[in-house]
Amino acid sequence: QVQLVESGGGLVQAGGSLRLSCAAPGIIFSINAMGWYRLAPGKQRELVATITRVGTTNYADSVKGRFTISRDNAKRAVYLQMNSLKPEDTAVYYCNTVPPRSSSWGQGTQVTVSS
């Protein structure tokens, strides 16, 4: 199956913003919710935000009020608007279905937040 492709990461100062994008060709959005995950060194993979086919969203407590997940079904794309970034948000961010499809993990996009 075609891998998901994440983009938009980078280096940003604390308090700054980034917008991550996920392109999902070949993935059927109607079957599962989509989500953004992150992985930091020495940490377990964390589910940050989810969005259903019809747009219902859920967030981890650590990002609620700062991050916004959205999707464009016509483009088969998922986005993560990240505001008020903190150093503890530093991680590689991945998108995938919820629950994740093991064959669909992409390379992720690195987000680094400096103090």
PDB file of C-alpha atoms in Angstrom:
ATOM      1  CA  GLN A   1       0.000   0.000   0.000  1.00  0.00           C
ATOM      2  CA  VAL A   2       1.148   3.570  -0.668  1.00  0.00           C
ATOM      3  CA  GLN A   3       2.865   5.168   2.303  1.00  0.00           C
ATOM      4  CA  LEU A   4       1.618   8.359   3.881  1.00  0.00           C
ATOM      5  CA  VAL A   5       3.822  11.393   3.264  1.00  0.00           C
ATOM      6  CA  GLU A   6       4.274  14.025   5.956  1.00  0.00           C
ATOM      7  CA  SER A   7       5.701  17.501   5.472  1.00  0.00           C
ATOM      8  CA  GLY A   8       5.864  20.903   7.113  1.00  0.00           C
ATOM      9  CA  GLY A   9       8.160  20.255  10.037  1.00  0.00           C
ATOM     10  CA  GLY A  10      11.168  22.322  10.907  1.00  0.00           C
ATOM     11  CA  LEU A  11      12.946  24.311  13.562  1.00  0.00           C
ATOM     12  CA  VAL A  12      10.919  26.906  15.420  1.00  0.00           C
ATOM     13  CA  GLN A  13      11.329  28.948  18.580  1.00  0.00           C
ATOM     14  CA  ALA A  14       9.123  28.350  21.596  1.00  0.00           C
ATOM     15  CA  GLY A  15       5.805  30.085  21.122  1.00  0.00           C
ATOM     16  CA  GLY A  16       5.953  29.770  17.363  1.00  0.00           C
ATOM     17  CA  SER A  17       3.738  27.899  14.939  1.00  0.00           C
ATOM     18  CA  LEU A  18       3.982  25.214  12.295  1.00  0.00           C
ATOM     19  CA  ARG A  19       1.455  23.585   9.990  1.00  0.00           C
ATOM     20  CA  LEU A  20       1.995  19.935   9.154  1.00  0.00           C
ATOM     21  CA  SER A  21       0.505  18.277   6.090  1.00  0.00           C
ATOM     22  CA  CYS A  22      -0.155  14.630   5.322  1.00  0.00           C
ATOM     23  CA  ALA A  23      -0.788  13.330   1.826  1.00  0.00           C
ATOM     24  CA  ALA A  24      -2.592  10.013   1.747  1.00  0.00           C
ATOM     25  CA  PRO A  25      -2.988   8.691  -1.798  1.00  0.00           C
ATOM     26  CA  GLY A  26      -4.425   5.196  -1.855  1.00  0.00           C
ATOM     27  CA  ILE A  27      -5.825   5.445   1.666  1.00  0.00           C
ATOM     28  CA  ILE A  28      -9.561   5.179   2.119  1.00  0.00           C
ATOM     29  CA  PHE A  29     -10.512   7.924   4.547  1.00  0.00           C
ATOM     30  CA  SER A  30     -14.049   6.687   5.015  1.00  0.00           C
ATOM     31  CA  ILE A  31     -12.995   3.474   6.744  1.00  0.00           C
ATOM     32  CA  ASN A  32     -11.051   4.831   9.684  1.00  0.00           C
ATOM     33  CA  ALA A  33     -10.395   8.030  11.542  1.00  0.00           C
ATOM     34  CA  MET A  34      -7.071   9.708  10.799  1.00  0.00           C
ATOM     35  CA  GLY A  35      -4.595  10.849  13.379  1.00  0.00           C
ATOM     36  CA  TRP A  36      -1.307  12.520  14.043  1.00  0.00           C
ATOM     37  CA  TYR A  37       1.236  10.634  16.131  1.00  0.00           C
ATOM     38  CA  ARG A  38       4.575  11.746  17.481  1.00  0.00           C
ATOM     39  CA  LEU A  39       7.688   9.926  18.587  1.00  0.00           C
ATOM     40  CA  ALA A  40      10.452  11.448  20.683  1.00  0.00           C
ATOM     41  CA  PRO A  41      13.719   9.740  21.662  1.00  0.00           C
ATOM     42  CA  GLY A  42      13.231   7.491  24.667  1.00  0.00           C
ATOM     43  CA  LYS A  43       9.461   7.891  24.525  1.00  0.00           C
ATOM     44  CA  GLN A  44       6.629   5.697  23.331  1.00  0.00           C
ATOM     45  CA  ARG A  45       4.620   6.690  20.311  1.00  0.00           C
ATOM     46  CA  GLU A  46       1.906   9.143  21.332  1.00  0.00           C
ATOM     47  CA  LEU A  47      -1.392   9.780  19.590  1.00  0.00           C
ATOM     48  CA  VAL A  48      -1.708  13.560  19.516  1.00  0.00           C
ATOM     49  CA  ALA A  49      -4.940  14.223  17.646  1.00  0.00           C
ATOM     50  CA  THR A  50      -7.638  12.370  15.729  1.00  0.00           C
ATOM     51  CA  ILE A  51     -10.328  13.293  13.248  1.00  0.00           C
ATOM     52  CA  THR A  52     -13.176  11.162  11.921  1.00  0.00           C
ATOM     53  CA  ARG A  53     -14.511  10.998   8.391  1.00  0.00           C
ATOM     54  CA  VAL A  54     -17.153  13.592   9.294  1.00  0.00           C
ATOM     55  CA  GLY A  55     -14.806  15.895  11.172  1.00  0.00           C
ATOM     56  CA  THR A  56     -15.181  14.998  14.839  1.00  0.00           C
ATOM     57  CA  THR A  57     -11.896  15.712  16.616  1.00  0.00           C
ATOM     58  CA  ASN A  58     -10.122  14.579  19.765  1.00  0.00           C
ATOM     59  CA  TYR A  59      -6.843  15.722  21.286  1.00  0.00           C
ATOM     60  CA  ALA A  60      -4.330  14.603  23.831  1.00  0.00           C
ATOM     61  CA  ASP A  61      -4.483  16.729  26.954  1.00  0.00           C
ATOM     62  CA  SER A  62      -0.935  17.903  26.347  1.00  0.00           C
ATOM     63  CA  VAL A  63      -1.868  19.675  23.102  1.00  0.00           C
ATOM     64  CA  LYS A  64      -5.515  20.589  23.581  1.00  0.00           C
ATOM     65  CA  GLY A  65      -6.087  24.266  22.936  1.00  0.00           C
ATOM     66  CA  ARG A  66      -2.835  24.614  21.016  1.00  0.00           C
ATOM     67  CA  PHE A  67      -3.131  22.136  18.126  1.00  0.00           C
ATOM     68  CA  THR A  68      -5.912  21.813  15.565  1.00  0.00           C
ATOM     69  CA  ILE A  69      -6.378  18.816  13.290  1.00  0.00           C
ATOM     70  CA  SER A  70      -8.320  19.115  10.049  1.00  0.00           C
ATOM     71  CA  ARG A  71      -8.870  17.137   6.872  1.00  0.00           C
ATOM     72  CA  ASP A  72      -9.737  17.694   3.248  1.00  0.00           C
ATOM     73  CA  ASN A  73     -11.487  14.591   1.975  1.00  0.00           C
ATOM     74  CA  ALA A  74     -11.363  15.720  -1.656  1.00  0.00           C
ATOM     75  CA  LYS A  75      -7.587  16.040  -1.455  1.00  0.00           C
ATOM     76  CA  ARG A  76      -7.232  13.052   0.885  1.00  0.00           C
ATOM     77  CA  ALA A  77      -5.073  15.212   3.113  1.00  0.00           C
ATOM     78  CA  VAL A  78      -4.805  15.746   6.857  1.00  0.00           C
ATOM     79  CA  TYR A  79      -3.336  18.802   8.540  1.00  0.00           C
ATOM     80  CA  LEU A  80      -2.093  19.719  11.987  1.00  0.00           C
ATOM     81  CA  GLN A  81      -1.912  23.384  12.917  1.00  0.00           C
ATOM     82  CA  MET A  82       0.487  23.719  15.828  1.00  0.00           C
ATOM     83  CA  ASN A  83       0.470  26.955  17.801  1.00  0.00           C
ATOM     84  CA  SER A  84       2.209  28.050  20.990  1.00  0.00           C
ATOM     85  CA  LEU A  85       4.827  25.375  20.507  1.00  0.00           C
ATOM     86  CA  LYS A  86       6.842  24.196  23.484  1.00  0.00           C
ATOM     87  CA  PRO A  87      10.221  22.433  23.639  1.00  0.00           C
ATOM     88  CA  GLU A  88       8.431  19.296  24.848  1.00  0.00           C
ATOM     89  CA  ASP A  89       6.611  19.163  21.506  1.00  0.00           C
ATOM     90  CA  THR A  90       9.913  18.233  19.853  1.00  0.00           C
ATOM     91  CA  ALA A  91       9.450  14.909  18.073  1.00  0.00           C
ATOM     92  CA  VAL A  92       9.040  13.242  14.721  1.00  0.00           C
ATOM     93  CA  TYR A  93       5.404  13.589  13.686  1.00  0.00           C
ATOM     94  CA  TYR A  94       3.576  10.952  11.662  1.00  0.00           C
ATOM     95  CA  CYS A  95       0.076  10.634  10.298  1.00  0.00           C
ATOM     96  CA  ASN A  96      -1.792   7.371   9.980  1.00  0.00           C
ATOM     97  CA  THR A  97      -5.203   5.827  10.421  1.00  0.00           C
ATOM     98  CA  VAL A  98      -6.617   5.235  13.888  1.00  0.00           C
ATOM     99  CA  PRO A  99      -5.775   2.518  14.743  1.00  0.00           C
ATOM    100  CA  PRO A 100      -2.602   2.756  12.634  1.00  0.00           C
ATOM    101  CA  ARG A 101      -1.959   0.606   9.599  1.00  0.00           C
ATOM    102  CA  SER A 102       1.471  -0.932   9.962  1.00  0.00           C
ATOM    103  CA  SER A 103       2.157  -0.866   6.228  1.00  0.00           C
ATOM    104  CA  SER A 104       1.370   2.839   5.870  1.00  0.00           C
ATOM    105  CA  TRP A 105       3.915   4.552   8.129  1.00  0.00           C
ATOM    106  CA  GLY A 106       5.842   7.223   6.274  1.00  0.00           C
ATOM    107  CA  GLN A 107       9.146   8.869   7.111  1.00  0.00           C
ATOM    108  CA  GLY A 108       7.533  11.453   9.357  1.00  0.00           C
ATOM    109  CA  THR A 109       8.495  15.093   9.658  1.00  0.00           C
ATOM    110  CA  GLN A 110      10.826  16.433  12.323  1.00  0.00           C
ATOM    111  CA  VAL A 111       9.582  19.206  14.590  1.00  0.00           C
ATOM    112  CA  THR A 112      12.189  20.856  16.786  1.00  0.00           C
ATOM    113  CA  VAL A 113      11.212  23.592  19.217  1.00  0.00           C
ATOM    114  CA  SER A 114      14.032  25.605  20.737  1.00  0.00           C
ATOM    115  CA  SER A 115      13.906  27.491  24.021  1.00  0.00           C
TER     116      SER A 115
END
